[in-house]
Amino acid sequence: MSSATCRRGFNGKFRRIASAPSPLLHRTGLSPPADCGARAAEQHCLHLLERSSAPAAVLQSLAFLLKSGLHANPLVLTRLFASSAAAAPALLEPLVAALLVPSVPIDAFLANTLIRAHAASPLPSARLRAASFFPLMLRSATLPNKFTFPFLLKACAAFPGVGVQAHAAALKFGFTTDQYVSNTLIHMYSCFGGEFLGDARNVFDRMAKSSAVTWSAMIGGYVRSGLSSDAVGLFREMQASGVRPDEVTMIGVLAAAADLGALELARWVGRFVEKEGIGKSVTLCNALIDALAKCGDLDGAMAVFQGMKERTIVSWTSVIDALAMEGRGKEAVAVFEEMKTAGVRPDDVAFIGVLTACSHAGMVDEGYGYFESMRMAYGIDPKIEHYGCMVDMFGRAGMVERAMEFVHKMPMKPNPIIWRTLVAACRAHGRLELGETITRNLLNEYPAHEANYVMLSNVYALTRRWKEKSEIRREMSKRGIKKVPGCSLVELDGEVHEFIAGDESHPQWKEIYMMVEEMARELRRAGHISATSEVLLDLDEEDKEVALQWHSEKLAIAFVLLRTPPGTQVRVVKNLRVCSDCHAAIKCISLVYNREIIVRDRSRFHRFKNGSCSCNDFW
């Protein structure tokens, strides 16, 4: 350390320390030299902190710090707080409270370390506390530097009000033109989502976009906000600008591809990574597995998994989840057991995957056994998500009473998702009266959630209580609540096309509608009878049949049939669960038109071929 650095650390004042070394430090073999002076004590303490990789080592360093009288040394405190954040996060707050007293001089290095340490905490309260060190810094007459605002803005990513103030401070001190600060601003505003995404784009548009980091930040922002099509479009702009994407960019594009079900894009990313020599880290491989699996290429996902030299719990879980989505429960269970054999201890997320697999495959006994093993064999307390998987599993298997009993015995209060899962089971298995009771209770407790109104409206429609259904719809309108429309996506020639039920916005909508009518004629000729009970409107049977044929997935399939040669696979991604009429109709379409049709709905994959579905009507 230079003398200049020492002067900054001690404000120009040195004092000699004459104290016996701690017996605790003698046992560690890290005793300071006898009769060490202030500078030697400082150096030795910094050395101890540099080697502190566990809570016990941090406490040993703290003991020496206090024994040597270094509790007011900003440089030593900076290193202590940084070591605590990395090796012993639980100690950070107590140490800050005990040592950061008014007599401690605050320099930019110490303030930045405090902000950064708290910003990296998994606790929202700690991240919010990070922002409090900025005014403390200013009160100490210490000016921020270019490292201050990236840390501060990252800490504010969950707090819009504080984040806007931090942006104003960055403007005031003239740091918004710094590339790192601007990149963090994009990240912060995109984490806020909603209207703030426009602020992120405004920052992006004002920047000199020569760095892949800048493009990746905005692409990631679009993905987090559910605007995956915009993310892909921006990536195309990035390519046209000549900026070489990095690993983070590719992970963002893969996330967008997974969301859109854009299989060709996901495959292209895999080839691009190989061609450009972008490092295939474990994180990137995991993202590729996830994207290929969610786009319907399970074989491709498995090939990436099998080719990985190093696998993490995320790698295994991604494969288990993929098999679960395909309804291949026995294979998912086999991979789960293989993971344990490989010495990878399952975590709570892995158990969600295997429970979901058992649920989709109707493996009730196996699923219950895994649920019990969480606590008994691994000491993992089931979370509400695990209880939700069990309720779904019982409900899908028609065990409505057992599902109700399970809910009543839960150690925590059931959330609305669990109750809605139970209502779905009641509807699927004809327990409409029980479903109505549960939904009414949900409405009383959560009157602002649109799903509860939609469920009750559907129950009334199924029991032909049109007056009550109309009253619920009027209440929804009065509250400004709208039902989420069914939406289906298909990828064709590198472009994603979106269809909404009854929509006429597509450039080829007239041809598509003509194709839908042709499909309806062919299905009737093949003996298909429309499930008019799925039309939850007070219409006659003929009008109900007409309403059914304009569902979004049928429009999407008609479009692909028009635009592709015979035998081409059809892939559709839907935002809602596929209805029973569409499920039956698509089975018939796959036979009549000799096409394999893959539909990913909100719950799972359905692979239709030769008039049958991979889910065996268990969906």
Coordinates of C-alpha atoms in Angstrom, one line a residue:
M1 CA 0.0 0.0 0.0
S2 CA 1.3 3.4 -0.9
S3 CA 1.7 6.1 1.8
A4 CA -0.9 8.2 -0.1
T5 CA -3.4 5.4 0.4
C6 CA -2.5 5.2 4.0
R7 CA -3.0 8.9 4.5
R8 CA -6.4 8.7 2.9
G9 CA -7.4 5.8 5.1
F10 CA -6.3 7.4 8.4
N11 CA -7.0 11.1 7.5
G12 CA -3.2 11.7 7.9
K13 CA -3.1 10.4 11.5
F14 CA -1.2 7.3 12.6
R15 CA -0.9 5.8 16.1
R16 CA 1.1 2.9 17.4
I17 CA -0.8 -0.1 18.8
A18 CA 0.9 -2.0 21.6
S19 CA -1.3 -4.9 22.4
A20 CA -0.8 -8.7 22.8
P21 CA -2.0 -10.8 19.8
S22 CA -5.2 -12.7 20.3
P23 CA -4.8 -16.4 21.4
L24 CA -7.6 -17.2 18.8
L25 CA -5.4 -15.8 16.1
H26 CA -2.4 -17.9 17.3
R27 CA -4.5 -21.0 16.8
T28 CA -5.2 -20.0 13.2
G29 CA -1.5 -19.6 12.4
L30 CA -2.2 -16.0 11.4
S31 CA -0.7 -14.1 14.3
P32 CA 0.5 -10.6 13.6
P33 CA 4.2 -9.7 14.1
A34 CA 5.1 -8.7 17.6
D35 CA 5.0 -5.1 18.4
C36 CA 3.2 -4.3 15.2
G37 CA 2.6 -0.7 14.4
A38 CA -0.6 0.9 12.9
R39 CA 0.4 0.2 9.3
A40 CA 1.5 -3.3 10.0
A41 CA -1.7 -4.0 11.9
E42 CA -3.7 -2.6 9.0
Q43 CA -1.9 -4.8 6.5
H44 CA -2.3 -7.9 8.6
C45 CA -6.0 -7.3 9.1
L46 CA -6.5 -6.8 5.3
H47 CA -4.6 -10.1 4.8
L48 CA -6.9 -11.9 7.2
L49 CA -10.0 -10.5 5.6
E50 CA -8.7 -11.4 2.1
R51 CA -8.6 -15.0 3.3
S52 CA -12.0 -14.9 5.1
S53 CA -14.2 -17.3 3.1
A54 CA -16.4 -18.5 5.9
P55 CA -18.4 -16.9 8.8
A56 CA -15.9 -18.2 11.4
A57 CA -13.0 -16.6 9.5
V58 CA -14.8 -13.3 9.3
L59 CA -15.4 -13.3 13.0
Q60 CA -11.7 -14.1 13.6
S61 CA -10.7 -11.1 11.4
L62 CA -13.2 -9.0 13.4
A63 CA -11.6 -10.0 16.6
F64 CA -8.2 -8.9 15.4
L65 CA -9.7 -5.6 14.0
L66 CA -11.2 -4.7 17.4
K67 CA -8.1 -5.8 19.3
S68 CA -5.9 -3.6 17.1
G69 CA -8.1 -0.6 17.3
L70 CA -8.9 -0.5 13.6
H71 CA -12.6 0.0 14.1
A72 CA -12.4 3.5 12.7
N73 CA -10.2 2.7 9.7
P74 CA -12.3 3.1 6.5
L75 CA -10.1 0.9 4.4
V76 CA -10.3 -2.0 6.9
L77 CA -14.0 -1.5 7.4
T78 CA -14.5 -1.5 3.7
R79 CA -12.8 -4.9 3.3
L80 CA -14.7 -6.3 6.4
F81 CA -18.1 -5.4 4.9
A82 CA -17.2 -6.8 1.5
S83 CA -16.0 -10.0 3.1
S84 CA -19.1 -10.3 5.2
A85 CA -21.4 -9.8 2.2
A86 CA -19.6 -12.6 0.3
A87 CA -18.8 -15.1 3.1
A88 CA -21.4 -14.3 5.8
P89 CA -24.4 -12.3 4.6
A90 CA -26.2 -12.8 7.9
L91 CA -23.4 -10.9 9.7
L92 CA -23.5 -7.9 7.4
E93 CA -26.3 -6.0 9.0
P94 CA -25.1 -6.5 12.6
L95 CA -21.6 -5.5 11.7
V96 CA -22.8 -2.3 9.9
A97 CA -25.0 -1.4 12.9
A98 CA -22.2 -1.9 15.4
L99 CA -19.2 -0.4 13.5
L100 CA -20.6 2.3 11.3
V101 CA -20.8 5.0 14.0
P102 CA -20.7 8.8 13.3
S103 CA -17.0 9.0 14.2
V104 CA -16.1 6.7 11.2
P105 CA -15.0 8.9 8.2
I106 CA -17.0 7.9 5.1
D107 CA -15.1 7.9 1.8
A108 CA -16.4 6.9 -1.6
F109 CA -14.8 3.5 -1.4
L110 CA -16.5 2.6 1.9
A111 CA -19.9 4.0 0.8
N112 CA -19.8 2.2 -2.6
T113 CA -18.9 -1.1 -0.8
L114 CA -21.9 -0.7 1.6
I115 CA -24.2 0.0 -1.3
R116 CA -22.9 -2.9 -3.4
A117 CA -23.0 -5.4 -0.5
H118 CA -26.6 -4.5 0.3
A119 CA -27.6 -4.5 -3.3
A120 CA -26.4 -8.1 -3.7
S121 CA -28.5 -9.3 -0.8
P122 CA -31.5 -11.6 -1.5
L123 CA -33.5 -9.8 1.1
P124 CA -35.6 -6.9 -0.2
S125 CA -35.2 -5.0 3.1
A126 CA -31.4 -5.1 2.7
R127 CA -31.6 -3.9 -0.9
L128 CA -33.8 -1.0 0.2
R129 CA -31.3 -0.2 2.9
A130 CA -28.6 0.1 0.2
A131 CA -30.2 3.3 -0.9
S132 CA -29.9 4.8 2.5
F133 CA -26.1 4.9 2.3
F134 CA -26.2 7.4 -0.6
P135 CA -27.6 10.3 1.5
L136 CA -25.1 9.3 4.3
M137 CA -22.4 9.6 1.7
L138 CA -23.5 13.1 0.8
R139 CA -23.9 14.2 4.4
S140 CA -20.3 13.2 4.9
A141 CA -19.3 15.6 2.1
T142 CA -18.2 12.7 0.0
L143 CA -19.0 13.0 -3.7
P144 CA -20.2 9.9 -5.7
N145 CA -18.1 8.5 -8.5
K146 CA -18.8 6.5 -11.6
F147 CA -18.9 3.3 -9.5
T148 CA -21.6 4.6 -7.1
F149 CA -24.6 4.7 -9.4
P150 CA -24.4 1.2 -11.0
F151 CA -24.5 -0.3 -7.5
L152 CA -27.2 2.1 -6.3
L153 CA -29.4 1.7 -9.4
K154 CA -29.1 -2.1 -9.1
A155 CA -30.3 -1.9 -5.5
C156 CA -33.3 0.2 -6.6
A157 CA -34.5 -2.3 -9.2
A158 CA -37.5 -3.4 -7.1
F159 CA -38.4 0.1 -5.8
P160 CA -39.7 2.4 -8.6
G161 CA -40.1 5.5 -6.3
V162 CA -36.5 5.3 -5.0
G163 CA -35.2 4.3 -8.4
V164 CA -36.5 7.5 -10.1
Q165 CA -34.8 9.5 -7.3
A166 CA -31.6 7.7 -7.9
H167 CA -31.8 8.5 -11.6
A168 CA -32.3 12.1 -10.8
A169 CA -29.2 12.1 -8.6
A170 CA -27.2 10.5 -11.4
L171 CA -28.4 13.3 -13.7
K172 CA -27.5 16.0 -11.1
F173 CA -23.9 14.7 -10.7
G174 CA -23.4 14.2 -14.4
F175 CA -23.0 10.4 -14.6
T176 CA -25.9 9.5 -16.9
T177 CA -23.6 9.6 -20.0
D178 CA -21.4 6.9 -18.5
Q179 CA -22.1 3.6 -20.3
Y180 CA -22.2 1.5 -17.1
V181 CA -24.6 3.8 -15.5
S182 CA -26.9 3.9 -18.6
N183 CA -26.8 0.1 -18.8
T184 CA -27.9 -0.2 -15.2
L185 CA -30.7 2.4 -15.8
I186 CA -32.0 0.2 -18.6
H187 CA -31.9 -2.8 -16.3
M188 CA -33.6 -0.9 -13.5
Y189 CA -36.5 0.5 -15.5
S190 CA -37.1 -2.8 -17.3
C191 CA -37.4 -4.5 -13.9
F192 CA -40.1 -2.0 -13.0
G193 CA -42.0 -3.1 -16.1
G194 CA -45.2 -1.5 -17.4
E195 CA -45.0 2.1 -18.3
F196 CA -41.4 2.3 -17.1
L197 CA -40.3 0.1 -20.0
G198 CA -40.6 3.2 -22.2
D199 CA -38.1 5.0 -19.9
A200 CA -35.7 2.1 -20.4
R201 CA -36.1 2.4 -24.1
N202 CA -35.5 6.2 -23.9
V203 CA -32.2 5.6 -22.2
F204 CA -31.3 3.0 -24.7
D205 CA -32.1 5.2 -27.7
R206 CA -29.9 8.0 -26.4
M207 CA -26.8 5.8 -26.0
A208 CA -24.0 5.0 -28.4
K209 CA -24.8 1.4 -28.7
S210 CA -21.4 -0.1 -29.4
S211 CA -21.4 -2.6 -26.6
A212 CA -23.2 -5.9 -26.5
V213 CA -24.0 -5.2 -22.8
T214 CA -26.3 -2.3 -23.8
W215 CA -28.2 -4.4 -26.3
S216 CA -28.5 -7.3 -23.9
A217 CA -29.9 -5.1 -21.2
M218 CA -32.7 -3.9 -23.4
I219 CA -33.4 -7.3 -24.9
G220 CA -33.6 -8.7 -21.3
G221 CA -36.0 -5.9 -20.4
Y222 CA -38.4 -6.8 -23.2
V223 CA -38.3 -10.5 -22.2
R224 CA -39.0 -9.7 -18.5
S225 CA -41.9 -7.6 -19.5
G226 CA -43.4 -10.3 -21.7
L227 CA -42.6 -8.6 -25.0
S228 CA -40.6 -11.4 -26.5
S229 CA -41.4 -10.4 -30.1
D230 CA -39.9 -7.0 -29.4
A231 CA -36.9 -8.7 -27.9
V232 CA -36.4 -10.7 -31.1
G233 CA -36.9 -7.7 -33.2
L234 CA -34.3 -5.7 -31.3
F235 CA -31.9 -8.6 -31.6
R236 CA -32.3 -8.4 -35.4
E237 CA -31.4 -4.7 -35.2
M238 CA -28.3 -5.6 -33.1
Q239 CA -27.2 -8.0 -35.8
A240 CA -27.7 -5.4 -38.5
S241 CA -25.7 -2.8 -36.5
G242 CA -22.7 -5.2 -36.5
V243 CA -22.4 -5.5 -32.8
R244 CA -21.3 -9.1 -31.9
P245 CA -23.6 -10.6 -29.3
D246 CA -22.2 -12.2 -26.2
E247 CA -23.4 -15.0 -23.9
V248 CA -25.8 -12.8 -22.0
T249 CA -27.4 -11.7 -25.3
M250 CA -27.9 -15.3 -26.4
I251 CA -29.5 -16.2 -23.0
G252 CA -32.0 -13.4 -23.5
V253 CA -32.8 -14.4 -27.1
L254 CA -33.3 -18.0 -25.9
A255 CA -35.7 -16.9 -23.2
A256 CA -37.7 -15.0 -25.9
A257 CA -37.7 -18.0 -28.1
A258 CA -38.9 -20.2 -25.3
D259 CA -41.7 -17.8 -24.6
L260 CA -42.8 -17.6 -28.2
G261 CA -42.3 -21.3 -29.0
A262 CA -40.0 -20.2 -31.8
L263 CA -38.2 -23.5 -32.4
E264 CA -36.3 -22.4 -35.5
L265 CA -34.9 -19.4 -33.6
A266 CA -33.8 -21.6 -30.7
R267 CA -32.1 -24.0 -33.0
W268 CA -30.4 -21.1 -34.9
V269 CA -29.0 -19.8 -31.6
G270 CA -27.5 -23.2 -30.9
R271 CA -25.8 -23.2 -34.3
F272 CA -24.8 -19.5 -34.0
V273 CA -23.1 -20.2 -30.6
E274 CA -21.1 -23.0 -32.1
K275 CA -20.1 -21.0 -35.3
E276 CA -19.1 -17.8 -33.5
G277 CA -17.2 -19.6 -30.7
I278 CA -19.3 -18.1 -27.9
G279 CA -18.4 -19.9 -24.7
K280 CA -20.9 -22.6 -24.0
S281 CA -21.1 -22.1 -20.2
V282 CA -23.4 -24.2 -18.0
T283 CA -25.8 -21.3 -17.8
L284 CA -26.0 -20.9 -21.6
C285 CA -26.5 -24.7 -22.0
N286 CA -29.2 -24.7 -19.4
A287 CA -31.0 -21.8 -21.3
L288 CA -30.7 -23.8 -24.6
I289 CA -32.2 -26.9 -22.9
D290 CA -35.1 -24.9 -21.6
A291 CA -35.7 -23.1 -24.9
L292 CA -35.6 -26.3 -27.0
A293 CA -37.8 -28.1 -24.6
K294 CA -40.4 -25.3 -24.4
C295 CA -40.4 -25.1 -28.2
G296 CA -41.3 -28.8 -28.5
D297 CA -37.8 -30.2 -29.4
L298 CA -37.3 -32.6 -26.4
D299 CA -34.8 -34.7 -28.3
G300 CA -32.7 -31.6 -29.1
A301 CA -32.9 -30.6 -25.4
M302 CA -31.8 -34.1 -24.3
A303 CA -28.9 -34.0 -26.8
V304 CA -27.6 -30.7 -25.3
F305 CA -28.0 -32.2 -21.8
Q306 CA -26.2 -35.4 -22.7
G307 CA -23.3 -33.4 -24.3
M308 CA -22.7 -31.2 -21.2
K309 CA -19.4 -31.9 -19.4
E310 CA -20.6 -30.2 -16.3
R311 CA -24.2 -30.2 -15.0
T312 CA -25.8 -28.3 -12.2
I313 CA -29.1 -28.9 -10.4
V314 CA -30.6 -26.5 -12.9
S315 CA -29.5 -28.7 -15.8
W316 CA -31.2 -31.7 -14.2
T317 CA -34.3 -29.8 -13.3
S318 CA -34.7 -28.4 -16.8
V319 CA -34.8 -31.9 -18.2
I320 CA -37.2 -33.1 -15.6
D321 CA -39.5 -30.1 -16.2
A322 CA -39.4 -30.8 -20.0
L323 CA -40.4 -34.4 -19.6
A324 CA -43.2 -33.4 -17.2
M325 CA -44.6 -30.9 -19.8
E326 CA -44.7 -33.8 -22.3
G327 CA -46.5 -36.0 -19.9
R328 CA -43.7 -38.5 -19.8
G329 CA -43.9 -39.0 -16.1
K330 CA -41.9 -42.3 -15.8
E331 CA -39.0 -40.9 -17.8
A332 CA -39.0 -37.8 -15.6
V333 CA -38.9 -39.9 -12.5
A334 CA -36.1 -41.9 -14.0
V335 CA -34.0 -38.7 -14.6
F336 CA -34.8 -37.6 -11.0
E337 CA -33.4 -40.9 -9.7
E338 CA -30.4 -40.7 -12.0
M339 CA -29.7 -37.2 -10.6
K340 CA -29.6 -38.5 -7.1
T341 CA -27.4 -41.4 -8.2
A342 CA -25.0 -38.8 -9.7
G343 CA -24.7 -37.2 -6.2
V344 CA -26.7 -34.1 -7.0
R345 CA -29.0 -33.5 -4.0
P346 CA -32.5 -32.4 -5.1
D347 CA -33.8 -29.0 -4.0
D348 CA -37.3 -27.7 -3.6
V349 CA -37.4 -26.7 -7.3
A350 CA -36.5 -30.3 -8.4
F351 CA -39.3 -31.6 -6.3
I352 CA -41.8 -29.3 -8.0
G353 CA -40.6 -30.8 -11.4
V354 CA -41.0 -34.4 -10.3
L355 CA -44.4 -33.7 -8.6
T356 CA -45.6 -32.0 -11.8
A357 CA -44.5 -35.0 -13.8
C358 CA -46.4 -37.4 -11.6
S359 CA -49.5 -35.1 -11.8
H360 CA -49.5 -34.9 -15.6
A361 CA -48.9 -38.7 -16.0
G362 CA -51.6 -39.7 -13.3
M363 CA -48.9 -41.3 -11.1
V364 CA -50.6 -40.5 -7.8
D365 CA -48.9 -43.0 -5.5
E366 CA -45.5 -42.1 -6.8
G367 CA -46.2 -38.4 -6.5
Y368 CA -47.4 -38.8 -2.9
G369 CA -44.3 -40.8 -2.1
Y370 CA -42.0 -38.0 -3.4
F371 CA -44.0 -35.4 -1.5
E372 CA -43.5 -37.4 1.8
S373 CA -39.8 -37.9 1.1
M374 CA -39.1 -34.1 0.9
R375 CA -39.2 -33.7 4.7
M376 CA -38.4 -37.3 5.7
A377 CA -35.4 -37.9 3.5
Y378 CA -34.1 -34.5 2.7
G379 CA -35.3 -32.2 5.5
I380 CA -37.0 -29.9 3.0
D381 CA -40.3 -28.3 4.3
P382 CA -42.8 -28.3 1.4
K383 CA -43.7 -24.9 0.2
I384 CA -47.2 -23.8 -1.0
E385 CA -46.1 -24.6 -4.6
H386 CA -45.5 -28.3 -3.6
Y387 CA -49.0 -28.4 -2.0
G388 CA -50.4 -26.9 -5.2
C389 CA -48.8 -29.7 -7.2
M390 CA -50.4 -32.3 -4.9
V391 CA -53.9 -30.7 -5.2
D392 CA -53.5 -30.6 -9.0
M393 CA -52.4 -34.3 -9.0
F394 CA -55.4 -35.4 -7.0
G395 CA -57.7 -33.2 -9.1
R396 CA -56.5 -34.5 -12.4
A397 CA -57.0 -38.0 -11.2
G398 CA -60.6 -37.3 -10.2
M399 CA -59.9 -37.5 -6.5
V400 CA -61.8 -34.3 -5.7
E401 CA -62.6 -35.3 -2.1
R402 CA -59.1 -36.3 -1.4
A403 CA -57.9 -33.0 -2.8
M404 CA -60.3 -31.1 -0.5
E405 CA -59.1 -33.1 2.5
F406 CA -55.5 -32.4 1.6
V407 CA -56.2 -28.6 1.3
H408 CA -57.9 -28.5 4.7
K409 CA -54.9 -30.2 6.3
M410 CA -52.3 -27.8 4.8
P411 CA -50.1 -26.1 7.5
M412 CA -50.5 -22.8 5.7
K413 CA -53.4 -20.9 4.3
P414 CA -54.2 -22.0 0.8
N415 CA -53.6 -19.3 -1.8
P416 CA -56.1 -18.4 -4.7
I417 CA -54.1 -20.6 -7.1
I418 CA -54.7 -23.7 -5.0
W419 CA -58.5 -22.9 -4.8
R420 CA -58.7 -22.3 -8.5
T421 CA -56.9 -25.6 -9.2
L422 CA -59.6 -27.2 -7.1
V423 CA -62.4 -25.5 -9.0
A424 CA -60.9 -26.7 -12.3
A425 CA -61.0 -30.2 -10.9
C426 CA -64.6 -29.8 -9.9
R427 CA -65.5 -28.5 -13.3
A428 CA -63.7 -31.4 -15.1
H429 CA -65.3 -34.0 -13.0
G430 CA -68.8 -32.6 -12.7
R431 CA -68.7 -31.3 -9.2
L432 CA -70.1 -27.9 -10.2
E433 CA -72.0 -27.2 -7.0
L434 CA -68.8 -27.6 -5.0
G435 CA -66.9 -25.5 -7.6
E436 CA -69.5 -22.7 -7.3
T437 CA -69.2 -22.7 -3.5
I438 CA -65.4 -22.4 -3.6
T439 CA -65.5 -19.7 -6.3
R440 CA -68.0 -17.6 -4.4
N441 CA -65.7 -17.8 -1.3
L442 CA -62.8 -16.7 -3.5
L443 CA -64.7 -13.8 -4.8
N444 CA -65.5 -12.6 -1.3
E445 CA -61.9 -12.8 -0.3
Y446 CA -60.3 -11.6 -3.5
P447 CA -62.8 -9.3 -5.3
A448 CA -60.3 -7.7 -7.6
H449 CA -59.0 -10.8 -9.4
E450 CA -60.6 -11.4 -12.8
A451 CA -60.0 -15.2 -12.8
N452 CA -62.5 -15.6 -10.0
Y453 CA -65.2 -13.8 -11.9
V454 CA -64.5 -15.8 -15.0
M455 CA -64.6 -19.1 -13.2
L456 CA -68.0 -18.3 -11.6
S457 CA -69.3 -17.1 -14.9
N458 CA -68.3 -20.4 -16.5
V459 CA -69.9 -22.4 -13.8
Y460 CA -73.2 -20.6 -14.3
A461 CA -72.9 -21.1 -18.1
L462 CA -72.3 -24.9 -17.6
T463 CA -75.4 -25.1 -15.5
R464 CA -77.4 -22.9 -18.0
R465 CA -78.0 -20.2 -15.4
W466 CA -77.7 -17.4 -17.9
K467 CA -79.2 -14.7 -15.7
E468 CA -76.6 -15.2 -13.0
K469 CA -73.9 -15.3 -15.6
S470 CA -75.0 -12.0 -17.0
E471 CA -75.0 -10.5 -13.5
I472 CA -71.4 -11.6 -13.1
R473 CA -70.4 -10.2 -16.5
R474 CA -72.0 -6.8 -15.5
E475 CA -70.1 -6.8 -12.3
M476 CA -66.9 -7.4 -14.2
S477 CA -67.7 -4.6 -16.5
K478 CA -68.5 -2.3 -13.6
R479 CA -65.1 -3.1 -12.0
G480 CA -63.2 -2.7 -15.3
I481 CA -62.2 -6.4 -15.3
K482 CA -61.7 -8.1 -18.6
K483 CA -61.3 -11.7 -19.5
V484 CA -57.9 -12.6 -20.9
P485 CA -58.6 -13.6 -24.6
G486 CA -57.3 -16.8 -26.0
C487 CA -54.2 -16.3 -28.1
S488 CA -52.2 -18.7 -30.2
L489 CA -48.7 -18.2 -31.8
V490 CA -47.1 -20.0 -34.7
E491 CA -43.6 -19.5 -36.1
L492 CA -43.2 -19.6 -39.9
D493 CA -40.1 -18.7 -42.0
G494 CA -38.5 -17.0 -39.0
E495 CA -41.6 -14.8 -38.2
V496 CA -44.0 -15.3 -35.3
H497 CA -47.7 -14.9 -36.1
E498 CA -50.3 -14.2 -33.5
F499 CA -54.0 -15.2 -33.6
I500 CA -56.9 -14.2 -31.3
A501 CA -60.3 -15.9 -31.4
G502 CA -62.4 -14.2 -34.1
D503 CA -59.6 -11.7 -35.0
E504 CA -59.5 -10.2 -38.5
S505 CA -56.2 -8.3 -38.1
H506 CA -53.9 -10.8 -39.9
P507 CA -53.1 -9.8 -43.5
Q508 CA -54.4 -13.2 -44.8
W509 CA -57.5 -13.4 -42.5
K510 CA -59.9 -14.0 -45.4
E511 CA -58.0 -16.9 -46.7
I512 CA -57.5 -18.2 -43.2
Y513 CA -61.3 -18.0 -42.5
M514 CA -62.0 -19.9 -45.7
M515 CA -59.6 -22.6 -44.6
V516 CA -61.3 -22.8 -41.2
E517 CA -64.6 -23.4 -42.9
E518 CA -63.1 -26.1 -45.1
M519 CA -61.6 -27.7 -42.0
A520 CA -65.1 -27.7 -40.4
R521 CA -66.6 -29.4 -43.4
E522 CA -63.9 -32.0 -43.5
L523 CA -64.3 -32.7 -39.8
R524 CA -68.1 -33.1 -40.1
R525 CA -67.5 -35.5 -43.0
A526 CA -65.1 -37.5 -40.7
G527 CA -67.8 -37.7 -38.0
H528 CA -66.5 -35.1 -35.6
I529 CA -69.3 -33.6 -33.4
S530 CA -68.6 -30.2 -31.8
A531 CA -68.6 -30.1 -28.0
T532 CA -71.0 -27.2 -27.8
S533 CA -71.0 -27.4 -24.0
E534 CA -67.7 -25.5 -24.2
V535 CA -69.5 -22.4 -25.5
L536 CA -70.4 -20.5 -22.4
L537 CA -72.9 -18.3 -24.1
D538 CA -76.7 -18.4 -24.4
L539 CA -76.9 -19.4 -28.0
D540 CA -78.6 -22.1 -30.0
E541 CA -76.6 -25.2 -30.9
E542 CA -75.9 -24.0 -34.5
D543 CA -74.5 -20.7 -33.3
K544 CA -72.4 -22.5 -30.7
E545 CA -70.8 -24.7 -33.4
V546 CA -69.9 -21.5 -35.4
A547 CA -68.4 -19.9 -32.3
L548 CA -66.2 -22.9 -31.6
Q549 CA -64.7 -23.0 -35.0
W550 CA -63.1 -19.5 -34.6
H551 CA -61.0 -20.4 -31.6
S552 CA -57.4 -19.1 -31.9
E553 CA -55.7 -22.4 -32.2
K554 CA -57.9 -23.4 -35.1
L555 CA -57.1 -20.1 -36.9
A556 CA -53.3 -20.8 -36.3
I557 CA -53.6 -24.3 -37.6
A558 CA -55.5 -23.2 -40.7
F559 CA -52.8 -20.6 -41.4
V560 CA -50.0 -23.2 -41.3
L561 CA -52.0 -25.6 -43.4
L562 CA -52.4 -22.9 -46.0
R563 CA -48.7 -21.9 -46.0
T564 CA -46.8 -25.2 -45.8
P565 CA -46.6 -28.3 -48.0
P566 CA -48.4 -31.6 -47.0
G567 CA -46.7 -33.4 -44.1
T568 CA -45.1 -30.4 -42.5
Q569 CA -45.3 -30.4 -38.7
V570 CA -47.6 -27.8 -37.1
R571 CA -46.5 -26.2 -33.8
V572 CA -48.8 -23.9 -31.8
V573 CA -48.3 -22.1 -28.5
K574 CA -51.4 -21.1 -26.7
N575 CA -51.7 -18.8 -23.6
L576 CA -54.7 -20.6 -22.1
R577 CA -55.6 -24.3 -21.6
V578 CA -56.9 -25.9 -24.8
C579 CA -60.6 -26.5 -24.6
S580 CA -62.1 -30.0 -25.0
D581 CA -63.7 -29.2 -28.3
C582 CA -60.4 -28.0 -29.8
H583 CA -58.6 -31.0 -28.3
A584 CA -61.0 -33.4 -30.0
A585 CA -61.1 -31.3 -33.3
I586 CA -57.3 -31.2 -33.5
K587 CA -57.1 -35.0 -33.1
C588 CA -59.4 -35.3 -36.1
I589 CA -57.5 -32.6 -38.1
S590 CA -54.2 -34.6 -37.6
L591 CA -55.9 -37.6 -39.1
V592 CA -57.7 -35.9 -42.0
Y593 CA -54.8 -33.7 -43.1
N594 CA -52.1 -36.3 -42.2
R595 CA -50.2 -33.7 -40.0
E596 CA -48.4 -34.0 -36.7
I597 CA -49.7 -31.1 -34.7
I598 CA -47.9 -30.0 -31.5
V599 CA -49.8 -27.6 -29.1
R600 CA -48.2 -26.2 -26.0
D601 CA -50.9 -24.8 -23.8
R602 CA -50.7 -23.2 -20.4
S603 CA -50.4 -26.6 -18.7
R604 CA -48.5 -29.0 -21.0
F605 CA -47.6 -30.2 -24.5
H606 CA -50.1 -32.1 -26.7
R607 CA -48.8 -34.1 -29.6
F608 CA -51.5 -35.0 -32.1
K609 CA -50.9 -37.6 -34.7
N610 CA -53.1 -40.0 -36.6
G611 CA -56.1 -39.0 -34.7
S612 CA -54.8 -39.4 -31.2
C613 CA -53.0 -37.2 -28.6
S614 CA -50.0 -38.0 -26.4
C615 CA -51.9 -36.9 -23.3
N616 CA -54.4 -39.7 -23.8
D617 CA -57.1 -37.1 -22.9
F618 CA -55.5 -36.8 -19.5
W619 CA -54.8 -33.0 -19.5

